[in-house]
CSV table of C-alpha atoms and ligand atoms in Angstrom, one decimal:
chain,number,residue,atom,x,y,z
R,6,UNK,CA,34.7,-8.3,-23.6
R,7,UNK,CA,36.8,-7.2,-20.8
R,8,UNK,CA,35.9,-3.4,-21.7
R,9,UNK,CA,31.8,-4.6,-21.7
R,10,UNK,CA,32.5,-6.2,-18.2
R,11,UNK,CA,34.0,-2.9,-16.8
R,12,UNK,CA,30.9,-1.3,-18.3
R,13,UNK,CA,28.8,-3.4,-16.5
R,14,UNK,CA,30.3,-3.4,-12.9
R,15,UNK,CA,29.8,0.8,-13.6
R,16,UNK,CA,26.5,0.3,-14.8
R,17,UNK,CA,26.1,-1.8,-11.4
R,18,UNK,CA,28.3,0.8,-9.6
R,19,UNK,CA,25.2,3.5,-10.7
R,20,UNK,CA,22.3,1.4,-10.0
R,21,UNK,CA,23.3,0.7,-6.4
R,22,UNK,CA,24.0,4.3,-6.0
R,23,UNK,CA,20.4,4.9,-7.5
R,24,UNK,CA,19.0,2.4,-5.1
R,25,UNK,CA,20.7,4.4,-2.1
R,26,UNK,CA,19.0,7.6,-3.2
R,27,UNK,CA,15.8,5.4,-3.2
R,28,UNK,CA,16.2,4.1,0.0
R,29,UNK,CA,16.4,7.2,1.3
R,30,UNK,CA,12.9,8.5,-0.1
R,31,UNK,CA,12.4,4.9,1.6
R,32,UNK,CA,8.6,4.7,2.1
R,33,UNK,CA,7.6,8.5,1.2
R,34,UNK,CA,6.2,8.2,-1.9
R,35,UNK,CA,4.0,5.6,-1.7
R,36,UNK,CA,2.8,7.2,1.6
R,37,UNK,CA,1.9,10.3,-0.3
R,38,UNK,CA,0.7,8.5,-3.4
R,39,UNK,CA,-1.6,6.6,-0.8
R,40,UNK,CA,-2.6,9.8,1.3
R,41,UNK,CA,-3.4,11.8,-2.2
R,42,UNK,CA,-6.1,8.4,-3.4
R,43,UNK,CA,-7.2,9.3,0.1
R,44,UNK,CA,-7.8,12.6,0.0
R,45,UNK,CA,-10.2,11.9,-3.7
R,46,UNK,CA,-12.1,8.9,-2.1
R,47,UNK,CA,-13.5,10.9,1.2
R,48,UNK,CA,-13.5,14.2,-1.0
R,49,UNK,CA,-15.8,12.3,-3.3
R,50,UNK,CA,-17.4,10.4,-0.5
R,51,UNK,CA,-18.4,13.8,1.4
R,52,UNK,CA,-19.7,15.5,-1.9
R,53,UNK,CA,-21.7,12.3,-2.4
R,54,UNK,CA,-23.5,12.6,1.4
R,55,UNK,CA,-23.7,16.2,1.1
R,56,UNK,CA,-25.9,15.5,-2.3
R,57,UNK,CA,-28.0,13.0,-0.2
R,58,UNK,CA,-28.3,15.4,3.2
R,59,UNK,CA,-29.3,18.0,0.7
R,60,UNK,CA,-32.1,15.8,-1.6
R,61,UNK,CA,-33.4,14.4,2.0
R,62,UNK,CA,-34.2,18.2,3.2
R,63,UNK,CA,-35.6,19.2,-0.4
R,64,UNK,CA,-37.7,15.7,-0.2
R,65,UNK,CA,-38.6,16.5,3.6
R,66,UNK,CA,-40.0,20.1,2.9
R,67,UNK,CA,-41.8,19.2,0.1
R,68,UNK,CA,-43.6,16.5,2.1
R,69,UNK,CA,-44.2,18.8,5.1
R,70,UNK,CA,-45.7,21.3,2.5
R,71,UNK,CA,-48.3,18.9,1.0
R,72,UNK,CA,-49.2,17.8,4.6
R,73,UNK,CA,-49.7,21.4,5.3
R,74,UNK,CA,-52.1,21.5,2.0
R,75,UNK,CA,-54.0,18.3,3.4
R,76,UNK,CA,-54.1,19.3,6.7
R,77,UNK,CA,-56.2,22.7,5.4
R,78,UNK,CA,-58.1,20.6,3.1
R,79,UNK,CA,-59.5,18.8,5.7
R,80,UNK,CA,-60.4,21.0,8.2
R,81,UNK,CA,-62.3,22.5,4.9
R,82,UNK,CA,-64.1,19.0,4.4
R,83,UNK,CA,-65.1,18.7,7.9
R,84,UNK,CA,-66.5,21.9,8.0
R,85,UNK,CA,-68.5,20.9,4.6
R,86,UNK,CA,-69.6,18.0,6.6
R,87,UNK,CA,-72.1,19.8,8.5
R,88,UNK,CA,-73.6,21.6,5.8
R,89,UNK,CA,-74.2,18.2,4.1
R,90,UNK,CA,-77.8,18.2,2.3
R,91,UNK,CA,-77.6,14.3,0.4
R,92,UNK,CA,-76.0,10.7,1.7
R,93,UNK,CA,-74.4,11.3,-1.6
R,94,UNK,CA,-72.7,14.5,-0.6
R,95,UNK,CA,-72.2,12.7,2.6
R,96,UNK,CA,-70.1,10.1,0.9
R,97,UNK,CA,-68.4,12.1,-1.1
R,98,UNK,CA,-66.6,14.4,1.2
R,99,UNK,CA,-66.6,11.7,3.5
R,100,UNK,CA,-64.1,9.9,0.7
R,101,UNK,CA,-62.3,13.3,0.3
R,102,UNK,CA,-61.5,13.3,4.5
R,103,UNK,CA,-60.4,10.0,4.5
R,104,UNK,CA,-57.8,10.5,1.8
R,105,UNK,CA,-56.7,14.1,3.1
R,106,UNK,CA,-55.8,12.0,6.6
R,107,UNK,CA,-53.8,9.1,4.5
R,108,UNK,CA,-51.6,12.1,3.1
R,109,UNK,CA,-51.0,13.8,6.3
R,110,UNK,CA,-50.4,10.5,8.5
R,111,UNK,CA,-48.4,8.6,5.7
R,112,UNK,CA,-46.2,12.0,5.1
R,113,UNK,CA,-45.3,12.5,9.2
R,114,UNK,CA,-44.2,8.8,9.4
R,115,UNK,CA,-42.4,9.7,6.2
R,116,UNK,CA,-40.8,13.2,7.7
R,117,UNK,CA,-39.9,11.2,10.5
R,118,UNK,CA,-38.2,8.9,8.8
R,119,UNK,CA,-36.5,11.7,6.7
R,120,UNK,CA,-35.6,13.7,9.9
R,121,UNK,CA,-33.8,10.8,11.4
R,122,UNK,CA,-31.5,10.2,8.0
R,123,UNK,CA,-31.1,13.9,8.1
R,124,UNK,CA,-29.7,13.2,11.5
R,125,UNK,CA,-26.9,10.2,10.6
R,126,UNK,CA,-26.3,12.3,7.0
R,127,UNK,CA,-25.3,15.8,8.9
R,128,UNK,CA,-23.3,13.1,11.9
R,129,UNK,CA,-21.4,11.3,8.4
R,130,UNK,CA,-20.8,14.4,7.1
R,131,UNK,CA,-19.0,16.0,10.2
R,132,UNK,CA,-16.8,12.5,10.6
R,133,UNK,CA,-15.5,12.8,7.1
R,134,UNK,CA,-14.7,16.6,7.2
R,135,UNK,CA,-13.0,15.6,10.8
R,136,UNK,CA,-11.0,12.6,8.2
R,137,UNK,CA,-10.5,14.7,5.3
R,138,UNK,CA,-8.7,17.6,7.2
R,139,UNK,CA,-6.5,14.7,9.3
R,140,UNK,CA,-5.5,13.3,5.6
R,141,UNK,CA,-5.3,16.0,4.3
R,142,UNK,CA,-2.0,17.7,7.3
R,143,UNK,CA,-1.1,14.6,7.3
R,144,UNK,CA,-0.5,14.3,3.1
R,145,UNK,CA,0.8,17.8,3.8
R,146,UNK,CA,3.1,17.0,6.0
R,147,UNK,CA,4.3,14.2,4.4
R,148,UNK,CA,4.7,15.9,1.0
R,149,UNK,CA,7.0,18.5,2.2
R,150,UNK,CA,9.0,15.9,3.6
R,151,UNK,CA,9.1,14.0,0.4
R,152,UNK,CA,9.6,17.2,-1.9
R,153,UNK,CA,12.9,18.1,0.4
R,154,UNK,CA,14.7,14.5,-0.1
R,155,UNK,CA,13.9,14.9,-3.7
R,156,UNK,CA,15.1,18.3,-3.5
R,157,UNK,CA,18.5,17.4,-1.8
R,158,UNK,CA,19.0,14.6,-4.4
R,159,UNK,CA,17.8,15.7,-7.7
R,160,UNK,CA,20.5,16.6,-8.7
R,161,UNK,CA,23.1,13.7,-8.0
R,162,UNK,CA,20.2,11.6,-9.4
R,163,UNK,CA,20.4,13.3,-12.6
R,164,UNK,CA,23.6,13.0,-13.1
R,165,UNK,CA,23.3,9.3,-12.3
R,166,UNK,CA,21.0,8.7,-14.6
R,167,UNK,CA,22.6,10.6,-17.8
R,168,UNK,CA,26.2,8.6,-16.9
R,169,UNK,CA,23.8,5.5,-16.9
R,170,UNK,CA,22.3,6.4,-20.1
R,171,UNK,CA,26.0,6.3,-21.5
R,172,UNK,CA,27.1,3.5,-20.1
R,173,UNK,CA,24.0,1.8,-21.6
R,174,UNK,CA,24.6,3.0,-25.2
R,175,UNK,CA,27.9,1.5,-25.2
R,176,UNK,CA,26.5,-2.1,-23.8
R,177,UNK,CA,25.7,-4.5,-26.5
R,178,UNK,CA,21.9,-4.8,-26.2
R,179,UNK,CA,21.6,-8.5,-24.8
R,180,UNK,CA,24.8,-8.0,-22.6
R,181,UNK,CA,22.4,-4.7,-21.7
R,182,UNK,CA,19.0,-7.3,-21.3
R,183,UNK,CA,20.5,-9.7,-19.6
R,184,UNK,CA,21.6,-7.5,-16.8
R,185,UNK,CA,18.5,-5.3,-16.5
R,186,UNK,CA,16.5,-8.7,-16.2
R,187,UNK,CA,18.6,-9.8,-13.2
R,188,UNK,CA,18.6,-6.0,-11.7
R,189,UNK,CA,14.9,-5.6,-12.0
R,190,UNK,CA,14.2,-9.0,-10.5
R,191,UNK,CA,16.6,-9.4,-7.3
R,192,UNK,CA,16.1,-7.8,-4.6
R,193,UNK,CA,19.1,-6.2,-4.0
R,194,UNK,CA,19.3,-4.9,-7.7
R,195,UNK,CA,22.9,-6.7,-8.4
R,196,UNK,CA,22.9,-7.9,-12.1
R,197,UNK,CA,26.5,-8.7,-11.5
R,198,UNK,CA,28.3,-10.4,-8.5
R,199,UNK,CA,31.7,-10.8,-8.0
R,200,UNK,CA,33.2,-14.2,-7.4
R,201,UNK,CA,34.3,-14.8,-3.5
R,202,UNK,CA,36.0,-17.2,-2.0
R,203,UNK,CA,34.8,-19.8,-4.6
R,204,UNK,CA,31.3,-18.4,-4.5
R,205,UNK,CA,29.2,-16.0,-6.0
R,206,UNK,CA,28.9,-13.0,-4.5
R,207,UNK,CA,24.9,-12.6,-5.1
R,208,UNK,CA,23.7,-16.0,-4.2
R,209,UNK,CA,26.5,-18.0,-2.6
R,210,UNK,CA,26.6,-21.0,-5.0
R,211,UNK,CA,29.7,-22.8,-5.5
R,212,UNK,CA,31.9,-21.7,-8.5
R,213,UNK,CA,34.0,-24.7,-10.3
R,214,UNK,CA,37.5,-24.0,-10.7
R,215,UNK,CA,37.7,-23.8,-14.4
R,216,UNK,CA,34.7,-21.1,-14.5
R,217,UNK,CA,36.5,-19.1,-11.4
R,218,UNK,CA,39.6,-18.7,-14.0
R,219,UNK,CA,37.3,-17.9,-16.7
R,220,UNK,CA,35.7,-15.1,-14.4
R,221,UNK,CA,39.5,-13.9,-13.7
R,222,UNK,CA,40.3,-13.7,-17.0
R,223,UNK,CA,37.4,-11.3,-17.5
R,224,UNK,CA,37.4,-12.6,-21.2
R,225,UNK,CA,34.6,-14.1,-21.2
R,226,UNK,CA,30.5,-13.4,-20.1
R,227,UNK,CA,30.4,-15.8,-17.4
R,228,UNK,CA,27.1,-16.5,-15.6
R,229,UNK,CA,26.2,-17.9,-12.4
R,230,UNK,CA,24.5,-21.2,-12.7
R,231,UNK,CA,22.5,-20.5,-9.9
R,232,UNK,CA,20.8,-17.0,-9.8
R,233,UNK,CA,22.0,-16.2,-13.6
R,234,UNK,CA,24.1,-13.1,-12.1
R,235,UNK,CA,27.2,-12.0,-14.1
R,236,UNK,CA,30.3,-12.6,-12.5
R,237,UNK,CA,33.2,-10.9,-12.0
R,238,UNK,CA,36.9,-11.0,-11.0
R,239,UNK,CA,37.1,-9.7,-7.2
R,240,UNK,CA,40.1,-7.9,-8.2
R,241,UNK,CA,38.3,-6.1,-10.9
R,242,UNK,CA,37.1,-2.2,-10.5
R,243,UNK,CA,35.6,-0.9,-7.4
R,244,UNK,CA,31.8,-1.9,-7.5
E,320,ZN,ZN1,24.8,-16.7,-8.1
């Protein structure tokens, strides 16, 4: 048991050393994680009003062309209105004039219309090229910064974790579950907490006598009642 104890206060040694290197990245990598989602949603964004900008123009000149074609039709009708010989030609061309003027008038309000989202499309546009290229130095930026502090620690990192790795293998597995639990779920990553002054270290609760020898005897898997830590003798390896 004693030997599983030391292995633990190691294992805890390693882990706090791991969270160091962490705290160091501090922030970075969720910053670049975030800018990089950024830089896909306004990409994709932009490509989406570029395909609308683009559809309004093709939708615009086809309009202006078939008020072109109306507007020649009739001038072509009007003409043929003077040369009318029957009310029934009369009417006819007369029907032919009056729907040649609903294409050109309801196609200029439309072109108007098309113009002015043209307008705010081409204005969108600019703003998200202005954002993108801000994300985008800014991610740059960022990443470097990020890629250097993994840079300078990679390697002490490593090794941490391959020591950890042994130090695990040698752990009996719930000895090994228990702790993880209690790392992954405090704050302050400590699975195991020395005993001090009566107390544990980790959350401060009172520890009885007979359990504080128990802890000093390091025979034993002691926990604390309180936050479930593993204690250990204060005298016991450097943590
Ligand atoms: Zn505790």
């Amino acid at each position: 048991m004693r030997t599983q104890l030391e292995q633990l206060i190691q294992l805890q040694d390693i882990d706090n050393e791991l969270l160091e290197l962490q705290q160091e990245r501090g922030n970075l990598p969720e910053t670049v994680e975030r800018l990089r989602a950024e830089i896909e949603e306004t990409t994709h964004l932009l490509d989406l009003k570029q395909k609308e900008q683009l559809n309004a123009g093709k939708e615009r000149r086809r309009i202006e062309n078939e008020v072109e074609l109306a507007k020649v039709s009739l001038k072509k009708y009007q003409d043929q209105l003077f040369k009318v010989t029957s009310n029934r030609e009369y009417d006819a061309i007369t029907t032919e004039i009056e729907s040649a003027k609903a294409v050109v008038s309801n196609g200029e309000s439309r072109i108007i219309e098309l113009l002015g989202q043209e307008e705010e499309l081409v204005q969108t546009c600019e703003e998200l090229e202005k954002n993108l290229e801000e994300i985008k130095s800014d991610f740059d930026v960022r990443d470097a910064e990020l890629q250097e502090k993994i840079a300078e620690t990679s390697d002490t990192e490593a090794t941490l974790k391959k020591n950890r790795v042994k130090i695990v293998e040698q752990l009996a597995k719930p000895v090994y579950a228990h702790y993880e639990r209690i790392h992954v779920a405090k704050e302050d990553g400590m699975g195991v907490a020395r005993v001090y002054n009566g107390a544990c270290g980790g959350c401060f609760a009172a520890i009885p006598p007979q359990k504080q020898m128990e802890v000093a005897s390091m025979e034993d898997f002691i926990l604390c009642e309180t936050c479930g830590r593993i204690l250990v003798d204060p005298n016991s390896m450097e943590m």
